[in-house]
Coordinates of C-alpha atoms in Angstrom, one line a residue:
M1359 CA 17.6 -4.2 21.0
P1360 CA 17.6 -7.8 22.5
Q1361 CA 19.4 -6.4 25.5
Q1362 CA 16.8 -3.7 25.9
I1363 CA 14.0 -6.4 25.7
Y1364 CA 15.9 -8.5 28.3
F1365 CA 16.2 -5.5 30.6
L1366 CA 12.5 -4.6 30.2
I1367 CA 11.6 -8.2 31.0
Q1368 CA 13.8 -8.2 34.1
M1369 CA 12.2 -4.9 35.3
M1370 CA 8.7 -6.3 34.8
L1371 CA 9.5 -9.5 36.7
W1372 CA 11.0 -7.5 39.5
S1373 CA 7.8 -5.4 39.7
F1374 CA 5.9 -8.7 39.6
Q1375 CA 7.9 -10.0 42.6
Q1376 CA 7.3 -6.8 44.5
E1377 CA 3.6 -7.2 44.1
F1378 CA 3.8 -10.8 45.1
S1379 CA 5.3 -9.8 48.4
E1380 CA 2.3 -7.7 49.1
G1381 CA 0.2 -10.8 49.6
E1382 CA -3.4 -10.6 48.6
L1383 CA -2.8 -8.9 45.3
M1384 CA -1.0 -11.9 44.0
E1385 CA -3.8 -14.4 44.8
P1386 CA -4.0 -15.6 41.1
Y1387 CA -0.5 -16.9 41.4
S1388 CA -0.3 -18.7 44.7
K1389 CA 1.8 -21.7 45.8
D1390 CA -1.0 -23.9 44.5
T1391 CA -0.7 -22.6 41.0
T1392 CA 0.2 -25.3 38.6
L1393 CA 2.0 -25.4 35.3
R1394 CA -1.4 -25.8 33.5
D1395 CA -2.6 -22.5 35.1
Y1396 CA 0.4 -20.7 33.7
L1397 CA -0.1 -22.4 30.3
R1398 CA -3.8 -21.5 30.3
I1399 CA -3.0 -17.8 30.8
I1400 CA -0.3 -17.9 28.1
F1401 CA -2.5 -19.7 25.5
K1402 CA -5.5 -17.5 26.4
H1403 CA -3.4 -14.4 25.6
K1404 CA -1.7 -15.9 22.5
Y1405 CA -2.8 -13.0 20.4
L1406 CA -1.2 -10.6 22.8
I1407 CA 2.0 -12.6 22.4
I1408 CA 1.7 -12.5 18.6
I1409 CA 1.2 -8.8 18.4
T1410 CA 4.2 -8.4 20.7
V1411 CA 6.5 -10.7 18.7
I1412 CA 5.7 -9.2 15.3
P1413 CA 6.5 -5.5 16.1
V1414 CA 9.7 -6.6 18.0
M1415 CA 10.8 -8.6 14.9
I1416 CA 9.9 -5.8 12.5
I1417 CA 11.7 -3.1 14.6
N1418 CA 14.8 -5.2 14.9
Y1419 CA 14.8 -6.1 11.2
V1420 CA 14.5 -2.4 10.3
I1421 CA 17.3 -1.6 12.7
A1422 CA 19.4 -4.3 11.1
E1423 CA 18.6 -3.0 7.6
F1424 CA 19.6 0.6 8.7
N1425 CA 22.9 -0.6 10.2
T1426 CA 25.1 -0.6 7.1
T1427 CA 28.1 -3.0 7.3
T1428 CA 31.3 -1.2 8.3
Y1429 CA 35.0 -2.3 8.4
D1430 CA 37.6 -1.4 11.0
A1431 CA 41.2 -0.8 9.9
S1432 CA 43.9 -0.2 12.6
V1433 CA 47.4 1.1 12.9
K1434 CA 49.6 0.1 15.8
V1435 CA 51.5 3.0 17.3
V1436 CA 54.2 3.0 20.0
V1437 CA 54.9 6.0 22.3
S1438 CA 58.3 6.9 23.9
G1439 CA 60.6 6.2 21.0
T1440 CA 63.7 8.2 20.1
K1441 CA 63.1 11.7 21.7
R1442 CA 64.7 14.9 20.4
T1443 CA 63.8 16.8 23.6
E1444 CA 63.4 15.9 27.2
A1445 CA 60.2 17.8 27.9
T1446 CA 58.5 17.0 31.2
Y1447 CA 55.5 15.5 29.4
Y1448 CA 57.5 12.9 27.6
K1449 CA 59.5 12.0 30.7
E1450 CA 56.3 11.3 32.5
L1451 CA 54.9 9.4 29.5
S1452 CA 57.9 7.1 29.3
R1453 CA 57.7 6.3 33.0
N1454 CA 53.9 5.7 33.1
P1455 CA 52.4 3.7 30.2
K1456 CA 48.9 4.4 31.5
L1457 CA 49.3 8.0 30.2
V1458 CA 49.3 6.5 26.7
S1459 CA 45.5 6.7 26.7
D1460 CA 45.6 10.4 27.5
H1461 CA 48.2 11.0 24.9
A1462 CA 46.3 9.0 22.3
A1463 CA 43.2 11.1 22.9
L1464 CA 44.8 13.7 20.7
V1465 CA 44.4 11.5 17.7
S1466 CA 40.8 12.5 17.2
S1467 CA 41.6 16.2 17.6
R1468 CA 40.9 18.7 14.9
Q1469 CA 44.7 19.4 14.5
V1470 CA 45.2 15.8 13.4
I1471 CA 42.0 15.1 11.5
T1472 CA 41.9 18.3 9.4
P1473 CA 45.1 17.5 7.4
V1474 CA 43.7 14.1 6.6
V1475 CA 40.4 15.5 5.4
M1476 CA 42.2 17.9 3.1
A1477 CA 44.8 15.4 1.8
L1478 CA 42.2 12.7 1.0
K1479 CA 39.6 15.3 -0.1
L1480 CA 37.0 13.6 2.1
Y1481 CA 34.9 16.8 1.9
E1482 CA 34.2 15.9 -1.7
L1483 CA 32.6 12.6 -0.9
P1484 CA 28.9 12.7 -2.1
D1485 CA 26.2 13.0 0.5
D1486 CA 24.9 9.6 -0.5
Y1487 CA 28.3 7.9 -0.1
E1488 CA 26.7 5.3 2.3
K1489 CA 24.1 4.5 -0.4
N1490 CA 26.7 2.4 -2.3
F1491 CA 27.0 0.0 0.6
A1492 CA 23.6 0.2 2.2
S1493 CA 20.6 -2.1 2.1
P1494 CA 17.7 -1.3 -0.2
L1495 CA 15.6 0.0 2.7
K1496 CA 18.4 2.3 3.9
R1497 CA 18.9 3.5 0.3
L1498 CA 15.3 4.6 0.1
W1499 CA 15.7 6.4 3.4
I1500 CA 18.9 8.1 2.2
D1501 CA 17.1 9.2 -1.0
Y1502 CA 14.2 10.6 1.0
M1503 CA 16.5 12.6 3.4
L1504 CA 18.5 14.0 0.4
K1505 CA 15.2 15.1 -1.3
Q1506 CA 14.1 16.8 1.9
R1507 CA 17.5 18.6 2.2
E1508 CA 17.3 19.7 -1.4
R1509 CA 13.7 21.0 -0.8
V1510 CA 15.0 23.0 2.1
K1511 CA 17.8 24.5 0.0
R1512 CA 15.4 25.4 -2.8
N1513 CA 13.1 27.2 -0.3
N1514 CA 16.0 29.1 1.3
P1515 CA 16.5 32.4 -0.5
D1516 CA 19.9 33.0 1.0
R1517 CA 22.3 30.9 -1.1
L1518 CA 25.8 30.3 0.3
D1519 CA 28.8 31.3 -1.9
P1520 CA 31.0 28.4 -3.0
E1521 CA 33.8 29.2 -0.5
K1522 CA 31.4 29.2 2.5
E1523 CA 29.8 26.0 1.3
K1524 CA 33.2 24.4 0.9
A1525 CA 34.1 25.4 4.5
I1526 CA 30.9 23.9 5.8
R1527 CA 31.6 20.6 4.0
I1528 CA 35.2 20.5 5.3
N1529 CA 34.0 21.1 8.8
S1530 CA 31.3 18.4 8.4
A1531 CA 33.9 16.0 7.1
V1532 CA 36.2 16.7 10.0
L1533 CA 33.5 16.1 12.5
G1534 CA 32.4 13.0 10.8
L1535 CA 35.9 11.5 10.6
S1536 CA 36.6 12.4 14.2
S1537 CA 33.5 10.5 15.3
R1538 CA 34.8 7.4 13.4
V1539 CA 38.3 7.5 15.0
G1540 CA 38.8 5.0 17.8
V1541 CA 41.8 4.6 20.1
Q1542 CA 42.4 1.3 21.9
P1543 CA 45.4 1.1 24.3
V1544 CA 47.4 -2.1 24.3
E1545 CA 47.5 -3.5 27.8
E1546 CA 50.7 -3.6 29.8
S1547 CA 52.6 -1.6 27.1
N1548 CA 53.1 1.9 25.8
M1549 CA 51.4 1.1 22.5
F1550 CA 47.9 1.7 21.3
L1551 CA 45.8 1.1 18.1
I1552 CA 44.3 3.8 16.0
K1553 CA 41.1 2.4 14.5
I1554 CA 39.1 3.9 11.6
R1555 CA 35.6 2.6 10.7
D1556 CA 34.3 3.0 7.2
F1557 CA 31.8 1.4 4.8
D1558 CA 34.6 0.7 2.3
P1559 CA 37.4 -1.6 3.7
V1560 CA 40.0 -0.1 1.3
R1561 CA 39.1 3.4 2.3
A1562 CA 39.2 2.4 6.0
A1563 CA 42.8 1.3 5.6
I1564 CA 43.8 4.4 3.7
I1565 CA 42.3 6.7 6.2
A1566 CA 43.8 4.8 9.1
N1567 CA 47.3 5.1 7.7
S1568 CA 46.7 8.8 6.9
V1569 CA 45.4 9.6 10.4
S1570 CA 48.4 7.8 12.1
R1571 CA 50.9 9.8 10.0
S1572 CA 49.0 13.0 10.6
Y1573 CA 49.3 12.2 14.3
V1574 CA 53.1 11.7 14.0
I1575 CA 53.3 15.0 12.2
F1576 CA 51.4 16.6 15.1
D1577 CA 53.8 15.1 17.6
L1578 CA 56.9 16.2 15.6
Q1579 CA 55.4 19.7 15.4
Q1580 CA 55.1 19.8 19.2
Q1581 CA 58.7 18.8 19.6
L1582 CA 59.7 21.3 16.9
S1583 CA 58.1 24.2 18.8
E1584 CA 59.9 23.3 22.0
L1585 CA 63.3 22.9 20.2
K1586 CA 62.8 26.3 18.5
L1587 CA 62.2 28.0 21.8
K1588 CA 65.3 26.3 23.3
Y1589 CA 67.8 26.3 20.4
G1590 CA 66.4 28.6 17.7
E1591 CA 65.4 27.9 14.1
K1592 CA 69.0 27.4 12.9
Y1593 CA 69.6 24.4 15.1
S1594 CA 70.4 21.3 13.1
T1595 CA 67.9 19.1 14.8
V1596 CA 65.2 21.7 14.1
I1597 CA 66.0 21.7 10.4
Q1598 CA 66.1 17.9 10.4
I1599 CA 62.6 17.6 12.0
Q1600 CA 61.2 20.2 9.6
A1601 CA 62.5 18.1 6.8
F1602 CA 60.9 15.0 8.3
I1603 CA 57.5 16.8 8.6
E1604 CA 57.5 18.0 5.0
E1605 CA 58.5 14.5 3.8
L1606 CA 55.8 12.9 6.0
K1607 CA 53.1 15.3 4.7
K1608 CA 53.6 13.7 1.3
T1609 CA 52.5 10.3 2.7
L1610 CA 49.1 11.5 3.9
D1611 CA 47.5 9.9 0.9
G1612 CA 47.4 6.7 3.0
N1613 CA 49.2 4.4 0.7
P1614 CA 51.4 1.8 2.4
L1615 CA 55.1 2.7 2.9
S1616 CA 58.0 0.2 2.6
D1617 CA 60.3 1.8 5.1
M1618 CA 58.7 3.6 8.1
E1619 CA 61.8 3.9 10.3
T1620 CA 63.5 6.4 8.0
L1621 CA 60.6 8.7 8.3
L1622 CA 60.0 8.4 12.0
P1623 CA 62.6 9.8 14.3
A1624 CA 59.9 11.1 16.6
S1625 CA 58.7 10.0 20.1
V1626 CA 55.7 8.4 18.3
K1627 CA 56.4 5.6 15.9
I1628 CA 54.1 3.5 13.6
V1629 CA 54.8 -0.1 14.4
E1630 CA 52.2 -1.7 12.0
Q1631 CA 50.5 0.0 9.1
A1632 CA 46.8 -0.6 8.4
E1633 CA 45.8 -3.5 6.1
V1634 CA 42.6 -3.9 4.2
P1635 CA 40.2 -5.7 6.6
D1636 CA 38.7 -9.0 5.3
E1637 CA 35.8 -9.2 7.7
P1638 CA 33.2 -6.6 8.8
A1639 CA 33.5 -4.9 12.2
E1640 CA 30.3 -6.6 13.3
I1641 CA 29.0 -9.7 11.5
K1642 CA 25.3 -9.6 11.9
S1643 CA 23.2 -12.3 10.2
K1644 CA 19.7 -11.1 9.4
T1645 CA 18.5 -14.6 10.1
G1646 CA 20.2 -14.4 13.5
V1647 CA 18.7 -11.0 14.2
L1648 CA 15.3 -12.3 13.4
A1649 CA 15.8 -15.4 15.6
V1650 CA 17.0 -13.4 18.6
S1651 CA 14.2 -10.8 18.0
F1652 CA 11.6 -13.7 17.9
L1653 CA 12.9 -15.1 21.2
G1654 CA 13.1 -11.7 22.8
G1655 CA 9.6 -10.8 21.6
L1656 CA 8.3 -14.2 22.7
M1657 CA 9.7 -13.7 26.2
L1658 CA 8.3 -10.2 26.4
G1659 CA 4.9 -11.5 25.2
V1660 CA 4.8 -14.3 27.7
V1661 CA 5.6 -11.8 30.6
L1662 CA 3.0 -9.4 29.3
S1663 CA 0.4 -12.3 29.2
L1664 CA 1.3 -13.3 32.7
V1665 CA 1.0 -9.7 33.9
T1666 CA -2.3 -9.4 32.1
G1667 CA -3.5 -12.6 33.6
F1668 CA -2.5 -11.4 37.0
Y1669 CA -4.6 -8.2 36.7
D1670 CA -7.5 -10.1 35.0
Q1671 CA -10.2 -10.5 37.7
R1672 CA -12.2 -13.0 35.7
F1673 CA -12.3 -16.7 36.7
K1674 CA -9.6 -18.7 34.9
S1675 CA -10.8 -22.2 35.9
P1676 CA -13.7 -24.0 37.6
L1677 CA -11.4 -24.8 40.5
E1678 CA -10.7 -21.1 41.0
L1679 CA -14.4 -20.4 40.9
E1680 CA -15.1 -23.0 43.6
T1681 CA -12.2 -21.9 45.8
F1682 CA -13.1 -18.2 45.6
L1683 CA -16.8 -18.4 46.1
K1684 CA -16.6 -21.3 48.6
I1685 CA -19.6 -23.0 47.0
P1686 CA -19.7 -26.4 45.3
L1687 CA -19.0 -26.5 41.6
L1688 CA -21.7 -28.2 39.5
G1689 CA -19.6 -28.1 36.3
S1690 CA -18.7 -26.0 33.4
I1691 CA -20.3 -25.4 30.0
P1692 CA -18.0 -25.0 27.0
K1693 CA -18.4 -22.0 24.8
V1694 CA -20.1 -22.7 21.4
K1695 CA -20.6 -20.5 18.5
K1696 CA -24.1 -21.5 17.4
E1697 CA -26.9 -19.2 18.3
N1698 CA -29.5 -21.9 19.3
K1699 CA -27.9 -23.7 22.1
L1700 CA -30.9 -25.8 23.1
L1701 CA -30.3 -29.5 23.2
T1702 CA -32.6 -31.4 20.9
E1703 CA -33.1 -34.9 19.8
E1704 CA -30.7 -34.3 16.9
T1705 CA -27.9 -33.0 19.1
K1706 CA -24.9 -35.3 19.2
E1707 CA -24.6 -37.1 22.5
S1708 CA -20.9 -37.3 22.1
S1709 CA -20.3 -33.5 21.9
N1710 CA -18.6 -31.8 24.8
Y1711 CA -21.4 -29.3 25.0
T1712 CA -24.0 -32.1 25.4
K1713 CA -21.8 -34.0 27.9
A1714 CA -21.4 -30.9 30.0
F1715 CA -25.2 -30.5 30.4
H1716 CA -25.7 -34.1 31.1
N1717 CA -23.0 -34.1 33.8
I1718 CA -24.4 -30.9 35.4
A1719 CA -28.0 -32.1 35.2
E1720 CA -27.2 -35.5 36.8
Q1721 CA -25.2 -33.8 39.6
L1722 CA -27.9 -31.3 40.2
Y1723 CA -30.6 -34.0 40.3
L1724 CA -28.7 -35.9 42.9
L1725 CA -28.5 -32.8 45.1
I1726 CA -32.2 -32.2 44.7
R1727 CA -33.1 -35.8 45.4
D1728 CA -30.8 -36.2 48.4
K1729 CA -31.9 -33.0 50.0
Q1730 CA -35.5 -33.3 49.0
L1731 CA -35.7 -30.0 47.2
K1732 CA -38.3 -28.9 44.7
T1733 CA -37.9 -25.2 43.8
I1734 CA -34.6 -24.0 42.4
L1735 CA -33.5 -20.5 41.4
V1736 CA -31.2 -20.2 38.4
T1737 CA -29.6 -16.8 38.4
G1738 CA -26.6 -14.9 37.0
I1739 CA -24.7 -11.7 37.5
E1740 CA -25.8 -9.9 34.4
S1741 CA -29.1 -10.2 32.4
S1742 CA -28.4 -12.8 29.7
K1743 CA -30.3 -14.8 27.1
E1744 CA -28.1 -17.8 27.9
I1745 CA -29.5 -18.5 31.4
P1746 CA -33.0 -19.4 30.1
V1747 CA -31.3 -21.7 27.6
I1748 CA -29.2 -23.3 30.3
T1749 CA -32.2 -23.7 32.5
A1750 CA -34.3 -25.2 29.7
N1751 CA -31.5 -27.7 28.9
L1752 CA -31.1 -28.8 32.5
A1753 CA -34.9 -29.0 33.1
A1754 CA -35.5 -30.9 29.9
Y1755 CA -32.8 -33.5 30.5
I1756 CA -33.8 -34.0 34.1
G1757 CA -37.5 -34.3 33.1
K1758 CA -36.9 -36.9 30.4
K1759 CA -34.4 -39.0 32.4
T1760 CA -36.5 -39.1 35.6
N1761 CA -40.0 -38.8 33.9
K1762 CA -40.9 -36.1 36.4
N1763 CA -43.2 -33.1 35.8
V1764 CA -40.9 -30.0 35.6
L1765 CA -42.0 -26.4 35.4
I1766 CA -39.8 -23.5 34.2
I1767 CA -40.8 -20.0 35.5
N1768 CA -39.3 -17.0 33.8
A1769 CA -39.3 -14.4 36.6
N1770 CA -37.3 -11.8 34.6
L1771 CA -40.1 -9.3 34.9
R1772 CA -37.9 -6.3 34.0
T1773 CA -36.6 -7.9 30.8
P1774 CA -39.3 -10.4 30.0
G1775 CA -38.6 -11.1 26.3
T1776 CA -39.3 -14.8 25.5
I1777 CA -37.7 -18.0 26.5
Q1778 CA -35.9 -18.5 23.2
A1779 CA -35.3 -22.1 23.9
F1780 CA -39.0 -23.1 23.3
N1781 CA -40.1 -20.2 21.1
I1782 CA -43.0 -19.4 23.5
P1783 CA -44.8 -16.1 23.0
N1784 CA -44.6 -13.6 25.8
S1785 CA -48.1 -12.1 25.5
Y1786 CA -49.0 -13.1 29.0
G1787 CA -47.4 -14.9 31.9
L1788 CA -46.2 -14.5 35.5
G1789 CA -46.6 -10.7 35.5
E1790 CA -50.3 -11.0 34.7
V1791 CA -50.8 -13.7 37.3
L1792 CA -49.1 -11.6 40.1
E1793 CA -51.3 -8.6 39.1
G1794 CA -54.4 -10.7 39.3
K1795 CA -55.3 -10.3 35.6
L1796 CA -55.0 -14.0 34.7
G1797 CA -55.4 -17.3 36.4
F1798 CA -52.3 -19.4 37.1
E1799 CA -53.5 -22.4 35.0
D1800 CA -54.3 -20.1 32.0
A1801 CA -50.7 -18.8 31.9
I1802 CA -49.0 -22.2 31.7
H1803 CA -47.6 -23.5 28.4
D1804 CA -47.2 -27.3 28.1
I1805 CA -44.2 -28.3 26.0
D1806 CA -44.4 -32.0 26.2
G1807 CA -45.5 -34.6 28.7
T1808 CA -42.9 -33.5 31.3
I1809 CA -41.9 -29.9 30.6
S1810 CA -44.2 -26.8 31.2
V1811 CA -43.3 -23.2 31.0
L1812 CA -44.6 -20.0 32.7
P1813 CA -43.4 -17.0 30.7
A1814 CA -42.6 -13.6 32.3
G1815 CA -45.5 -11.8 30.6
N1816 CA -45.8 -8.0 30.4
P1817 CA -46.4 -6.6 33.9
T1818 CA -47.4 -2.9 34.3
L1819 CA -46.5 -2.6 38.0
N1820 CA -43.1 -2.3 39.6
P1821 CA -41.4 -5.8 39.3
L1822 CA -39.9 -5.6 42.7
N1823 CA -43.3 -4.9 44.3
L1824 CA -44.7 -7.9 42.4
V1825 CA -42.0 -10.4 43.5
T1826 CA -42.2 -9.2 47.1
S1827 CA -46.0 -9.5 47.2
S1828 CA -47.9 -12.3 48.8
N1829 CA -49.1 -13.4 45.4
M1830 CA -45.5 -14.4 44.5
A1831 CA -45.2 -16.6 47.6
A1832 CA -48.6 -18.1 46.8
V1833 CA -47.5 -18.9 43.2
I1834 CA -44.4 -20.6 44.5
K1835 CA -46.4 -22.6 47.0
K1836 CA -48.9 -23.7 44.5
V1837 CA -46.5 -24.8 41.8
S1838 CA -44.5 -26.8 44.4
E1839 CA -47.6 -28.7 45.1
I1840 CA -48.4 -29.4 41.5
Y1841 CA -45.0 -30.0 40.0
E1842 CA -42.3 -32.4 41.2
M1843 CA -39.6 -29.9 40.2
V1844 CA -39.6 -26.2 39.6
F1845 CA -36.9 -24.0 38.0
V1846 CA -37.2 -20.2 38.4
I1847 CA -35.2 -18.0 36.1
C1848 CA -34.2 -14.6 37.5
D1849 CA -30.8 -13.1 36.6
G1850 CA -29.3 -9.6 36.8
L1851 CA -28.0 -9.9 40.4
N1852 CA -25.6 -7.0 39.8
D1853 CA -28.4 -4.7 38.8
Y1854 CA -31.6 -5.6 40.6
Q1855 CA -32.7 -7.2 43.9
D1856 CA -35.5 -9.3 42.4
A1857 CA -33.4 -12.6 42.4
V1858 CA -32.3 -11.9 46.0
V1859 CA -35.9 -11.6 47.2
I1860 CA -37.0 -14.7 45.3
S1861 CA -34.0 -16.8 46.6
S1862 CA -35.5 -16.7 50.1
M1863 CA -38.7 -18.2 48.9
L1864 CA -37.1 -21.2 47.1
D1865 CA -35.3 -24.3 48.2
G1866 CA -32.0 -23.7 46.5
V1867 CA -29.9 -21.4 44.2
V1868 CA -27.8 -22.3 41.2
L1869 CA -25.4 -19.5 40.2
V1870 CA -24.3 -19.2 36.6
V1871 CA -21.0 -17.4 36.1
N1872 CA -19.8 -16.2 32.7
E1873 CA -16.1 -16.9 32.3
E1874 CA -15.8 -14.2 29.6
K1875 CA -17.4 -11.4 31.5
D1876 CA -18.0 -11.9 35.2
R1877 CA -15.2 -10.6 37.5
K1878 CA -14.5 -11.9 41.0
P1879 CA -15.2 -8.7 43.0
V1880 CA -18.5 -8.2 41.1
V1881 CA -19.6 -11.8 41.6
K1882 CA -18.8 -11.7 45.3
F1883 CA -20.6 -8.4 45.8
A1884 CA -23.6 -9.6 43.9
I1885 CA -24.2 -12.8 45.8
N1886 CA -23.5 -11.3 49.2
P1887 CA -27.1 -10.2 49.8
M1888 CA -28.3 -13.8 49.1
E1889 CA -25.8 -15.2 51.5
Q1890 CA -27.0 -12.7 54.2
R1891 CA -30.6 -14.0 53.6
K1892 CA -29.3 -17.5 54.2
A1893 CA -30.1 -18.6 50.7
N1894 CA -29.2 -22.2 50.0
M1895 CA -26.4 -22.0 47.5
L1896 CA -26.5 -25.4 45.8
G1897 CA -23.6 -24.7 43.5
A1898 CA -22.2 -22.7 40.6
I1899 CA -21.9 -23.3 36.9
L1900 CA -19.0 -21.8 34.9
N1901 CA -20.5 -20.8 31.5
N1902 CA -18.7 -20.1 28.2
R1903 CA -15.7 -22.1 29.4
T1904 CA -12.8 -21.9 26.9
Y1905 CA -10.2 -24.7 26.6
V1906 CA -7.2 -22.8 25.2
I1907 CA -4.5 -25.4 25.9
P1908 CA -4.0 -27.7 23.0
D1909 CA -4.8 -31.4 23.8
I1910 CA -1.3 -32.6 23.3
V1911 CA 0.1 -29.9 25.6
Y1912 CA -2.6 -30.6 28.2
R1913 CA -1.7 -34.3 28.2
L1914 CA 2.0 -33.6 28.6
T1915 CA 1.4 -31.4 31.6

């Protein structure tokens, strides 16, 4: 299983390299990609790695539990001993040791295996023979399979008579033993090993001895047939070989023999009899299996996370956002779990969330001051409740620090709702002002000495017609004369053109990008109309920023 995992990883990496050669598709992993970028992807997809490692470990553990320990017993056999006939086959065999492998292939033939099965009565072994040596999990599986087999037998109206059933069991035993016979040639010699694998080490040695002797009998029978044809049945050598065969058949019980030479005048001789093996054929520690499985699953999980990160079109870092959009980065806002994200007097100044807003607000204020701007559009790709909160936090901080009069206008006429940050009712607002139902001054809500809010209201006319009307331009002009700084909220760039229209009326645009949701092609497509209108893109804010790399790892890299 670890080899299969390694092969899969190699194939995935090869595919990865192929896509890299295609150029633009591999932009997330360029020559400027740092170790932190890779670590960020890996830690971001840590759950993918975990759900990869666990199944791999479980599967390998189950496989290890199902692989019952086996033992190999071997008998060393030499070919081209004392020959009673000079048949062409044996002449070639003695001159070419490489033919030993062909000759040894006969060991697993039915003519050799059947006498062993009958002599040792292997067909009488119970169906759950392996159960005595298996793990608890494998025992449960064996019991289940036997119950299924018994159920099939009970439902089968045609019962086999004992003779037929015995014949089936003998045939099954022959096939089973044949599959457990192995032949290994000894290099640079005319010898080979006959190997038998069994769950019981003692039985493995007995079967190995029995198979080797059955093979010698088979070889003698081949010589006997040729001698009979050449000299007849009364020939002394024929009688002698027949006696050897009968004597050797008595040794098919597999017990060790003290003097093999007296029994082996054939062209095949047993050099070494099988001994009971002390060690299993394959020593597999379950701890080792789990360790290798863990490492293999970890490697596979890391590769999957990198592949997932490659195909993930979301922004992975503020630097990537700035590079891709080619607009200045104002900063990033960390993701927080609390619902009310408005900064208040009680908010801890030392929190990362608070520091993020302070840094962004100060940078934004410097841009506004240096470029002598007044009206700023704060927009996003999708309609979101977070953009009003972000705008409120930035406006409140700038207003308090600079002691300037700041106005927040909610221009989300399609989804007016309320500005949750200040809990202002939305019974009237910008919509009514644009429709001429209400005066501008009557729609303003004063929050404190520096912050005022103009809600969206509940317009009855088409919002796009309202924002493109002369009344909207008049409102923008009027508020810019009254207030020192104006923030206009209008998101949903991907769905509506309202923000695009408003952007051409204002001094600058701040784009809020959601790290969790917004994808690069969508963002690029959404802001393209504003760029065509020559909107002044002041910068971008990466919202819901996640810091997945642990601090200690971040410092080390």
